[in-house]
Amino acid sequence: QVQLVESGGGSVQAGGSLRLSCAASGYTYGIYYIAYMGWFRQAPGKEREGVAAIPVGGGSTVYDDSVKGRFTISQDNAKSTLYLEMNSLKPEDTAMYYCAAGSRGAGSLLRPARYTYWGQGTQVTVSS
């Protein structure tokens, strides 16, 4: 069973930075195969939305327009860890942030429906 554990959330002022981490475990190539991983966020009263995604085997990253130029997704496959570097944070970035992993489906990698495994989330709060 794939397990994802996020960390690194917190409270910052607008313009500040945070780095989220997601430790993945429980999967082996060919069993619980993971093809891509992503970061999603959900604010109170809003739907979960894709923030950034990356193919595990390498390839182009994908970002939502709202975070392009401010957020960077990266991975350390040796450590089975996914990262999200968040700079120039804005109050509208406030949300619960989730790490997710998937291996099938079609369409944008920012679609939550493409992901099978989810972490519990880490809260990010940005004050003005």
Coordinates of N, CA, C and O in Angstrom, one line a residue:
Q1 N 0.8 -1.2 0.0 CA 0.0 0.0 0.0 C 0.9 1.2 0.0 O 1.8 1.4 0.8
V2 N 0.6 2.2 -0.9 CA 1.4 3.4 -1.0 C 1.0 4.3 0.1 O -0.2 4.5 0.4
Q3 N 2.0 4.9 0.8 CA 1.7 5.9 1.8 C 2.4 7.2 1.5 O 3.6 7.2 1.1
L4 N 1.7 8.3 1.7 CA 2.3 9.6 1.4 C 2.1 10.5 2.7 O 1.0 10.6 3.2
V5 N 3.2 11.1 3.1 CA 3.2 11.9 4.3 C 3.8 13.2 4.0 O 5.0 13.4 3.7
E6 N 2.9 14.3 4.2 CA 3.4 15.6 3.9 C 3.9 16.3 5.2 O 3.6 15.9 6.3
S7 N 4.8 17.3 5.0 CA 5.3 18.1 6.1 C 5.8 19.4 5.5 O 5.9 19.6 4.3
G8 N 6.0 20.4 6.4 CA 6.6 21.6 6.0 C 5.6 22.8 5.9 O 6.0 23.9 5.7
G9 N 4.3 22.5 6.2 CA 3.3 23.6 6.2 C 3.6 24.5 7.4 O 4.3 24.2 8.3
G10 N 2.8 25.6 7.4 CA 3.0 26.6 8.5 C 2.3 27.9 8.2 O 1.5 28.0 7.2
S11 N 2.6 28.9 9.0 CA 2.0 30.2 8.8 C 3.1 31.2 8.5 O 4.1 31.2 9.1
V12 N 2.9 32.0 7.4 CA 3.9 32.9 7.0 C 3.2 34.2 6.6 O 1.9 34.2 6.3
Q13 N 3.9 35.3 6.5 CA 3.3 36.5 6.0 C 3.4 36.6 4.4 O 4.3 35.9 3.8
A14 N 2.6 37.4 3.8 CA 2.6 37.5 2.4 C 4.0 37.9 1.9 O 4.7 38.7 2.6
G15 N 4.5 37.3 0.8 CA 5.8 37.5 0.3 C 6.8 36.5 0.9 O 7.9 36.4 0.3
G16 N 6.4 35.7 1.8 CA 7.3 34.7 2.4 C 7.4 33.4 1.6 O 6.8 33.3 0.5
S17 N 8.1 32.5 2.2 CA 8.4 31.2 1.5 C 8.2 30.0 2.4 O 8.4 30.2 3.6
L18 N 7.8 28.9 1.8 CA 7.7 27.6 2.5 C 8.2 26.5 1.6 O 8.0 26.7 0.4
R19 N 8.7 25.4 2.2 CA 9.0 24.3 1.4 C 8.3 23.1 1.9 O 8.5 22.7 3.1
L20 N 7.4 22.5 1.1 CA 6.7 21.3 1.5 C 7.4 20.1 1.0 O 8.0 20.1 0.0
S21 N 7.3 19.0 1.8 CA 7.9 17.8 1.5 C 6.8 16.7 1.6 O 5.9 16.8 2.4
C22 N 7.0 15.6 0.8 CA 6.1 14.5 0.8 C 7.0 13.2 0.7 O 7.6 13.0 -0.3
A23 N 7.0 12.5 1.8 CA 7.7 11.2 1.8 C 6.8 10.1 1.4 O 5.7 9.9 1.9
A24 N 7.2 9.4 0.3 CA 6.5 8.3 -0.2 C 7.1 6.9 0.2 O 8.3 6.8 0.2
S25 N 6.2 6.0 0.5 CA 6.7 4.6 0.8 C 5.7 3.6 0.4 O 4.5 3.9 0.1
G26 N 6.1 2.3 0.4 CA 5.1 1.2 0.2 C 4.9 0.8 -1.3 O 4.1 0.0 -1.6
Y27 N 5.7 1.4 -2.2 CA 5.6 1.0 -3.6 C 6.9 0.5 -4.2 O 7.9 0.9 -3.8
T28 N 6.7 -0.4 -5.1 CA 7.9 -1.0 -5.8 C 7.5 -1.0 -7.3 O 6.4 -1.2 -7.6
Y29 N 8.5 -0.7 -8.1 CA 8.2 -0.6 -9.5 C 7.6 -1.9 -10.0 O 8.0 -3.0 -9.7
G30 N 6.4 -1.8 -10.6 CA 5.7 -3.0 -11.1 C 4.6 -3.4 -10.2 O 3.7 -4.1 -10.6
I31 N 4.7 -3.0 -8.9 CA 3.7 -3.2 -7.9 C 3.3 -1.9 -7.4 O 4.2 -1.1 -7.0
Y32 N 2.0 -1.5 -7.3 CA 1.6 -0.2 -6.9 C 2.4 0.8 -7.7 O 3.1 1.7 -7.2
Y33 N 2.4 0.6 -9.0 CA 3.3 1.5 -9.9 C 2.8 2.9 -9.8 O 1.6 3.2 -9.9
I34 N 3.8 3.8 -9.7 CA 3.5 5.2 -9.6 C 4.1 5.9 -10.9 O 5.3 5.7 -11.1
A35 N 3.4 6.6 -11.7 CA 3.9 7.2 -12.9 C 4.1 8.7 -12.7 O 5.0 9.3 -13.3
Y36 N 3.3 9.3 -11.8 CA 3.4 10.7 -11.6 C 3.0 11.1 -10.2 O 2.2 10.4 -9.6
M37 N 3.5 12.3 -9.8 CA 3.1 12.8 -8.4 C 2.7 14.2 -8.6 O 3.2 14.9 -9.5
G38 N 1.9 14.7 -7.6 CA 1.5 16.1 -7.7 C 1.2 16.7 -6.4 O 1.1 16.0 -5.4
W39 N 1.0 18.0 -6.4 CA 0.6 18.7 -5.2 C -0.8 19.4 -5.5 O -1.0 20.0 -6.6
F40 N -1.7 19.3 -4.6 CA -3.0 19.8 -4.7 C -3.3 20.7 -3.5 O -2.6 20.5 -2.5
R41 N -4.3 21.5 -3.6 CA -4.7 22.3 -2.4 C -6.2 22.5 -2.4 O -6.8 22.4 -3.4
Q42 N -6.7 22.7 -1.2 CA -8.1 22.9 -1.0 C -8.3 23.9 0.1 O -7.9 23.7 1.2
A43 N -9.0 25.0 -0.3 CA -9.3 26.0 0.7 C -10.8 25.7 1.2 O -11.5 25.1 0.5
P44 N -11.1 26.2 2.4 CA -12.5 26.0 2.9 C -13.5 26.5 1.9 O -13.5 27.6 1.4
G45 N -14.5 25.6 1.6 CA -15.6 25.9 0.8 C -15.3 25.9 -0.7 O -16.1 26.2 -1.6
K46 N -14.1 25.4 -1.0 CA -13.7 25.3 -2.5 C -13.3 23.9 -2.8 O -13.0 23.1 -2.0
E47 N -13.3 23.6 -4.1 CA -12.9 22.3 -4.6 C -11.4 22.2 -4.5 O -10.6 23.2 -4.6
R48 N -11.0 20.9 -4.5 CA -9.5 20.6 -4.5 C -9.0 21.0 -5.9 O -9.6 20.6 -6.9
E49 N -7.9 21.6 -6.0 CA -7.3 22.0 -7.2 C -5.9 21.6 -7.4 O -5.1 21.6 -6.4
G50 N -5.5 21.3 -8.6 CA -4.1 20.9 -8.8 C -3.2 22.2 -8.8 O -3.5 23.2 -9.4
V51 N -2.0 22.0 -8.2 CA -1.1 23.1 -8.1 C 0.1 22.8 -9.0 O 0.5 23.7 -9.8
A52 N 0.7 21.6 -8.9 CA 1.9 21.3 -9.7 C 2.0 19.8 -9.8 O 1.5 19.1 -8.9
A53 N 2.6 19.3 -10.9 CA 2.7 17.8 -11.0 C 4.0 17.5 -11.8 O 4.5 18.3 -12.5
I54 N 4.5 16.3 -11.6 CA 5.8 15.9 -12.2 C 5.7 14.4 -12.5 O 5.3 13.6 -11.7
P55 N 6.2 14.0 -13.7 CA 6.3 12.5 -14.0 C 7.5 12.0 -13.2 O 8.5 12.5 -13.1
V56 N 7.2 10.8 -12.5 CA 8.3 10.2 -11.7 C 9.5 9.9 -12.5 O 10.6 10.0 -12.0
G57 N 9.3 9.4 -13.7 CA 10.4 9.0 -14.5 C 11.2 10.1 -15.2 O 12.1 9.8 -16.0
G58 N 10.8 11.3 -15.0 CA 11.4 12.5 -15.7 C 10.4 13.0 -16.7 O 9.6 12.3 -17.2
G59 N 10.6 14.2 -17.1 CA 9.7 14.8 -18.1 C 9.3 16.2 -17.6 O 9.7 16.7 -16.6
S60 N 8.4 16.8 -18.4 CA 8.0 18.2 -18.1 C 7.1 18.3 -16.9 O 6.2 17.5 -16.7
T61 N 7.3 19.3 -16.1 CA 6.5 19.6 -15.0 C 5.3 20.4 -15.4 O 5.3 21.1 -16.5
V62 N 4.3 20.4 -14.6 CA 3.0 21.1 -15.0 C 2.7 22.0 -13.8 O 2.7 21.5 -12.6
Y63 N 2.2 23.2 -14.1 CA 1.8 24.1 -13.0 C 0.5 24.8 -13.3 O 0.2 25.1 -14.5
D64 N -0.3 25.0 -12.3 CA -1.4 25.9 -12.5 C -1.0 27.3 -12.7 O 0.0 27.7 -12.2
D65 N -1.7 28.0 -13.5 CA -1.3 29.4 -13.9 C -1.2 30.3 -12.7 O -0.4 31.2 -12.6
S66 N -1.9 30.0 -11.6 CA -1.9 30.9 -10.4 C -0.6 30.8 -9.6 O -0.3 31.6 -8.8
V67 N 0.2 29.7 -9.9 CA 1.5 29.6 -9.2 C 2.7 29.6 -10.0 O 3.8 29.5 -9.5
K68 N 2.5 29.7 -11.3 CA 3.7 29.7 -12.2 C 4.6 30.9 -11.9 O 4.2 32.0 -11.7
G69 N 5.9 30.5 -11.9 CA 6.9 31.5 -11.5 C 7.1 31.7 -10.0 O 8.1 32.4 -9.6
R70 N 6.3 31.2 -9.2 CA 6.4 31.3 -7.8 C 6.7 29.9 -7.1 O 7.4 29.9 -6.1
F71 N 6.1 28.9 -7.6 CA 6.2 27.5 -7.0 C 7.1 26.7 -7.9 O 7.0 26.8 -9.1
T72 N 7.8 25.8 -7.3 CA 8.6 24.8 -8.0 C 8.5 23.4 -7.4 O 8.7 23.2 -6.2
I73 N 8.1 22.5 -8.3 CA 8.0 21.1 -7.9 C 9.2 20.3 -8.2 O 9.8 20.6 -9.3
S74 N 9.7 19.5 -7.4 CA 10.9 18.7 -7.6 C 10.8 17.4 -6.9 O 9.9 17.2 -6.0
Q75 N 11.7 16.4 -7.2 CA 11.6 15.1 -6.6 C 13.1 14.6 -6.4 O 14.0 15.0 -7.1
D76 N 13.2 13.8 -5.3 CA 14.4 13.1 -5.1 C 14.1 11.7 -5.0 O 13.6 11.2 -4.0
N77 N 14.3 11.0 -6.2 CA 13.9 9.6 -6.3 C 14.6 8.7 -5.3 O 14.1 7.7 -4.8
A78 N 15.9 9.0 -5.0 CA 16.7 8.2 -4.1 C 16.1 8.3 -2.7 O 16.2 7.3 -2.0
K79 N 15.4 9.4 -2.4 CA 14.8 9.5 -1.1 C 13.3 9.3 -1.1 O 12.7 9.4 -0.1
S80 N 12.8 9.0 -2.3 CA 11.4 8.9 -2.5 C 10.6 10.0 -1.9 O 9.6 9.9 -1.2
T81 N 11.1 11.2 -2.2 CA 10.5 12.4 -1.6 C 10.2 13.4 -2.7 O 10.9 13.7 -3.6
L82 N 9.0 14.0 -2.6 CA 8.5 15.0 -3.5 C 8.5 16.4 -2.7 O 8.3 16.4 -1.5
Y83 N 8.9 17.4 -3.4 CA 9.0 18.8 -2.8 C 8.1 19.8 -3.5 O 7.8 19.6 -4.7
L84 N 7.7 20.8 -2.8 CA 7.1 22.0 -3.4 C 7.7 23.2 -2.8 O 7.4 23.5 -1.6
E85 N 8.5 23.9 -3.5 CA 9.1 25.2 -3.0 C 8.1 26.3 -3.4 O 7.8 26.5 -4.6
M86 N 7.7 27.0 -2.4 CA 6.7 28.1 -2.6 C 7.3 29.4 -2.2 O 7.7 29.6 -1.0
N87 N 7.4 30.3 -3.1 CA 7.9 31.7 -2.9 C 6.9 32.7 -3.2 O 5.9 32.4 -3.9
S88 N 7.1 33.9 -2.7 CA 6.2 35.0 -3.0 C 4.8 34.6 -2.7 O 3.9 34.9 -3.4
L89 N 4.6 34.0 -1.5 CA 3.3 33.6 -1.1 C 2.3 34.7 -1.0 O 2.6 35.8 -0.5
K90 N 1.1 34.4 -1.3 CA 0.0 35.3 -1.2 C -1.1 34.8 -0.3 O -1.2 33.6 -0.1
P91 N -1.9 35.7 0.2 CA -3.0 35.2 1.1 C -3.9 34.2 0.4 O -4.4 33.3 1.0
E92 N -4.1 34.3 -0.9 CA -5.0 33.4 -1.6 C -4.3 32.0 -1.8 O -5.0 31.1 -2.3
D93 N -3.1 31.8 -1.4 CA -2.4 30.5 -1.4 C -2.8 29.7 -0.1 O -2.5 28.6 0.0
T94 N -3.5 30.4 0.8 CA -3.9 29.7 2.0 C -4.8 28.5 1.7 O -5.8 28.7 1.0
A95 N -4.4 27.3 2.2 CA -5.2 26.1 1.9 C -4.5 24.9 2.6 O -3.4 25.1 3.1
M96 N -5.2 23.8 2.6 CA -4.6 22.5 3.0 C -3.9 22.0 1.7 O -4.6 21.9 0.7
Y97 N -2.7 21.7 1.8 CA -2.0 21.2 0.7 C -1.8 19.6 0.8 O -1.4 19.1 1.8
Y98 N -2.1 19.0 -0.3 CA -2.0 17.5 -0.4 C -1.0 17.0 -1.4 O -0.9 17.6 -2.5
C99 N -0.3 16.0 -1.1 CA 0.5 15.3 -2.0 C -0.3 14.1 -2.5 O -1.1 13.5 -1.8
A100 N -0.1 13.8 -3.8 CA -0.8 12.7 -4.4 C 0.1 11.9 -5.4 O 1.0 12.5 -6.0
A101 N -0.3 10.7 -5.7 CA 0.4 9.8 -6.6 C -0.6 9.1 -7.5 O -1.6 8.6 -7.0
G102 N -0.2 8.9 -8.7 CA -1.1 8.1 -9.6 C -0.4 7.5 -10.7 O 0.8 7.6 -10.9
S103 N -1.1 6.7 -11.5 CA -0.5 5.9 -12.6 C -1.4 5.7 -13.8 O -0.9 5.1 -14.8
R104 N -2.5 6.3 -13.8 CA -3.4 6.0 -15.0 C -4.3 7.2 -15.2 O -4.3 8.2 -14.5
G105 N -5.1 7.1 -16.3 CA -6.0 8.2 -16.6 C -5.5 9.0 -17.8 O -4.4 8.8 -18.3
A106 N -6.3 9.9 -18.1 CA -6.0 10.8 -19.3 C -6.3 12.2 -18.9 O -7.0 12.5 -17.9
G107 N -5.7 13.1 -19.7 CA -6.0 14.5 -19.5 C -4.9 15.1 -18.6 O -3.8 14.6 -18.4
S108 N -5.1 16.3 -18.2 CA -4.2 17.1 -17.4 C -3.7 16.4 -16.2 O -4.5 15.7 -15.4
L109 N -2.4 16.5 -15.9 CA -1.9 15.9 -14.6 C -2.3 16.7 -13.4 O -2.1 16.3 -12.3
L110 N -3.0 17.8 -13.6 CA -3.6 18.6 -12.5 C -5.0 18.2 -12.1 O -5.6 18.8 -11.3
R111 N -5.5 17.2 -12.8 CA -6.9 16.7 -12.5 C -6.8 15.7 -11.3 O -6.1 14.7 -11.3
P112 N -7.5 16.0 -10.2 CA -7.5 15.2 -9.0 C -7.9 13.7 -9.3 O -7.4 12.8 -8.7
A113 N -8.8 13.6 -10.3 CA -9.3 12.3 -10.6 C -8.2 11.3 -11.2 O -8.4 10.1 -11.2
R114 N -7.1 11.8 -11.6 CA -6.0 11.0 -12.1 C -5.2 10.3 -11.0 O -4.4 9.5 -11.3
Y115 N -5.5 10.7 -9.8 CA -4.6 10.3 -8.7 C -5.3 9.3 -7.8 O -6.5 9.4 -7.4
T116 N -4.6 8.2 -7.4 CA -5.1 7.1 -6.6 C -4.8 7.3 -5.1 O -5.6 6.9 -4.3
Y117 N -3.6 7.7 -4.8 CA -3.1 7.8 -3.5 C -2.9 9.2 -3.0 O -2.4 10.1 -3.7
W118 N -3.3 9.5 -1.8 CA -3.3 10.8 -1.2 C -2.7 10.8 0.2 O -2.9 9.9 0.9
G119 N -2.0 11.9 0.5 CA -1.6 12.1 1.8 C -2.7 12.8 2.7 O -3.8 13.1 2.2
Q120 N -2.4 13.0 4.0 CA -3.3 13.6 4.9 C -3.4 15.1 4.8 O -4.3 15.7 5.3
G121 N -2.4 15.7 4.2 CA -2.4 17.2 4.0 C -1.6 17.9 5.1 O -1.3 17.4 6.2
T122 N -1.1 19.1 4.7 CA -0.4 20.0 5.6 C -0.9 21.4 5.3 O -1.1 21.8 4.2
Q123 N -1.2 22.1 6.4 CA -1.9 23.4 6.3 C -0.9 24.5 6.0 O 0.2 24.6 6.6
V124 N -1.2 25.4 5.0 CA -0.4 26.5 4.7 C -1.3 27.8 4.9 O -2.4 27.8 4.3
T125 N -0.9 28.7 5.7 CA -1.6 29.9 6.0 C -0.8 31.1 5.7 O 0.3 31.2 6.3
V126 N -1.2 32.0 4.8 CA -0.5 33.2 4.5 C -1.3 34.4 4.9 O -2.4 34.6 4.5
S127 N -0.7 35.2 5.7 CA -1.4 36.4 6.2 C -0.9 37.6 5.5 O 0.2 37.7 5.0
S128 N -1.8 38.6 5.4 CA -1.5 39.8 4.6 C -0.8 40.9 5.5 O -0.8 40.7 6.8

